PDB file of C-alpha atoms in Angstrom:
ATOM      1  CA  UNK A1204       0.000   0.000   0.000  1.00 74.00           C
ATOM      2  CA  UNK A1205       1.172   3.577  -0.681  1.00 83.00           C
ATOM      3  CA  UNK A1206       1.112   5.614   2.084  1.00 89.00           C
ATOM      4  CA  UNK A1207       1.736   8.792   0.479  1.00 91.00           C
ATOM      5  CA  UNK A1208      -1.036   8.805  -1.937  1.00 91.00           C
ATOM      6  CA  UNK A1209      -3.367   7.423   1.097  1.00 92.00           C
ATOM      7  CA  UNK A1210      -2.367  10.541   3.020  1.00 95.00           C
ATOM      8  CA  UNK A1211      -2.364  12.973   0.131  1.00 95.00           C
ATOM      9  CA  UNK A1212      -6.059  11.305  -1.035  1.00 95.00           C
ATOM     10  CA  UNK A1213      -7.590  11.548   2.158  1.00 95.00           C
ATOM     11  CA  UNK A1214      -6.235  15.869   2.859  1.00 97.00           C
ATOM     12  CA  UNK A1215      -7.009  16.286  -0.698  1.00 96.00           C
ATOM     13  CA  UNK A1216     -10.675  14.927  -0.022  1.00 97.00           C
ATOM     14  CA  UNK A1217     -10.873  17.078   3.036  1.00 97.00           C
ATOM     15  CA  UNK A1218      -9.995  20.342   1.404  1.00 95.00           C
ATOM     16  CA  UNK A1219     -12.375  19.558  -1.152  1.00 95.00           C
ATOM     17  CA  UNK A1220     -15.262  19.133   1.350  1.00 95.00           C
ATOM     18  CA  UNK A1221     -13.773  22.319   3.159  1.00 93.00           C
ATOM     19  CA  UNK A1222     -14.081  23.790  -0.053  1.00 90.00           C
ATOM     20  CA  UNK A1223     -17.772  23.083  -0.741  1.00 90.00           C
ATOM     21  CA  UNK A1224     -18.242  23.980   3.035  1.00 91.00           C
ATOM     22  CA  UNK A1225     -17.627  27.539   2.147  1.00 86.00           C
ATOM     23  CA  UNK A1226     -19.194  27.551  -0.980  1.00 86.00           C
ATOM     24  CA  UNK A1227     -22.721  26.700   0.258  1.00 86.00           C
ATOM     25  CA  UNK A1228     -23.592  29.882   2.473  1.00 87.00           C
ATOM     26  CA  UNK A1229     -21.373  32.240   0.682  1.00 81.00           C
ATOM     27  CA  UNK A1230     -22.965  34.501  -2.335  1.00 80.00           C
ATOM     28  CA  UNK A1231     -20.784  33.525  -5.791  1.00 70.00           C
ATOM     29  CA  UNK A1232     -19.730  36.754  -5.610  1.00 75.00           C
ATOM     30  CA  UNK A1233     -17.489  36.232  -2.604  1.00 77.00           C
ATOM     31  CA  UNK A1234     -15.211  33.374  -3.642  1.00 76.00           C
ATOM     32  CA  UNK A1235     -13.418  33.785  -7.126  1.00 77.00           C
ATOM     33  CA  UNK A1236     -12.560  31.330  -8.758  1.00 80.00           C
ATOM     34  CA  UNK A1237     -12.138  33.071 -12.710  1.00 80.00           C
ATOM     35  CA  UNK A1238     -11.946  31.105 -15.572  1.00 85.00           C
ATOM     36  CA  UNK A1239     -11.601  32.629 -18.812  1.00 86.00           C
ATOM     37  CA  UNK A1240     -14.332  35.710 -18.284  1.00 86.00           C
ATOM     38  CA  UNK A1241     -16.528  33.601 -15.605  1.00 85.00           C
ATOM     39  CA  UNK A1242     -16.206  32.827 -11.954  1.00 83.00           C
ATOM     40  CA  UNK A1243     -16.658  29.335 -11.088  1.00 84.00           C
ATOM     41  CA  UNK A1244     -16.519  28.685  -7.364  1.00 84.00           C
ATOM     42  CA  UNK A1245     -17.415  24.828  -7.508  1.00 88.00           C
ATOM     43  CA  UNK A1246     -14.587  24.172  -9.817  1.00 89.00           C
ATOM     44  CA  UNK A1247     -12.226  23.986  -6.892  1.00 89.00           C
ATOM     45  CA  UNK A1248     -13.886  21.239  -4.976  1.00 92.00           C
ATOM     46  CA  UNK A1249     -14.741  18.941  -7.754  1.00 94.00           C
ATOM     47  CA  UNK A1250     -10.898  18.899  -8.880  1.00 94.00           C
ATOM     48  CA  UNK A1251      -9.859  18.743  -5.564  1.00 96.00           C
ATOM     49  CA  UNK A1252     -12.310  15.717  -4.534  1.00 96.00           C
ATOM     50  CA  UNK A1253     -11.157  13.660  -8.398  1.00 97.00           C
ATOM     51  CA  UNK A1254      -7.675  14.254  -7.813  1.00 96.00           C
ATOM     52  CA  UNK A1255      -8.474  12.677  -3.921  1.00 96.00           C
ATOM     53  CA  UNK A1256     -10.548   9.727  -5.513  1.00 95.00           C
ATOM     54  CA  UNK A1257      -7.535   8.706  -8.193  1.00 94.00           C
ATOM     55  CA  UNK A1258      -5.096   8.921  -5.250  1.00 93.00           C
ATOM     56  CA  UNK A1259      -6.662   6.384  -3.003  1.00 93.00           C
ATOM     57  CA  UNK A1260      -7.755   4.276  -6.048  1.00 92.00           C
ATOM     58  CA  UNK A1261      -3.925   4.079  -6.343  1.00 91.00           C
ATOM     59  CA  UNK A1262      -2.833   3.732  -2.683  1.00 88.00           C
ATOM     60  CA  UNK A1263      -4.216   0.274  -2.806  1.00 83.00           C
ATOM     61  CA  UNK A1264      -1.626  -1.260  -5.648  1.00 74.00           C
ATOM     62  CA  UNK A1265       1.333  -2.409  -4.340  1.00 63.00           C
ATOM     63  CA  UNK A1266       4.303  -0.726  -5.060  1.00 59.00           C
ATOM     64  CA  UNK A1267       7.075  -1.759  -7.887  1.00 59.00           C
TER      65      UNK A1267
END
């Protein structure tokens, strides 16, 4: 098992809900997250909470 990508899965799952934590009683308006011309707050959280499901779907092959 890889620890590292355990570790890094889980606090990258828990910034993600963090994330979305602040994003639900917060007008748009008051976390920026600009793409192009538009703001999109929820973009943070969703890449946050794939890049935290990939690393614990690869924490549980063994290492080479």
């Amino acid at each position: 098992m890889k620890n590292l990508n355990l570790f890094l899965g889980i606090g990258a799952l828990v910034i993600a809900a963090g994330l979305t934590y602040a994003n639900l009683p917060l007008p748009p308006e008051s976390l920026m997250l600009t793409v192009g011309d538009q703001n999109m707050p929820w973009l943070g959280p969703v890449i946050f909470a794939v890049v935290g499901i990939i690393l614990l779907a690869t924490a549980k092959k063994g290492e080479t």
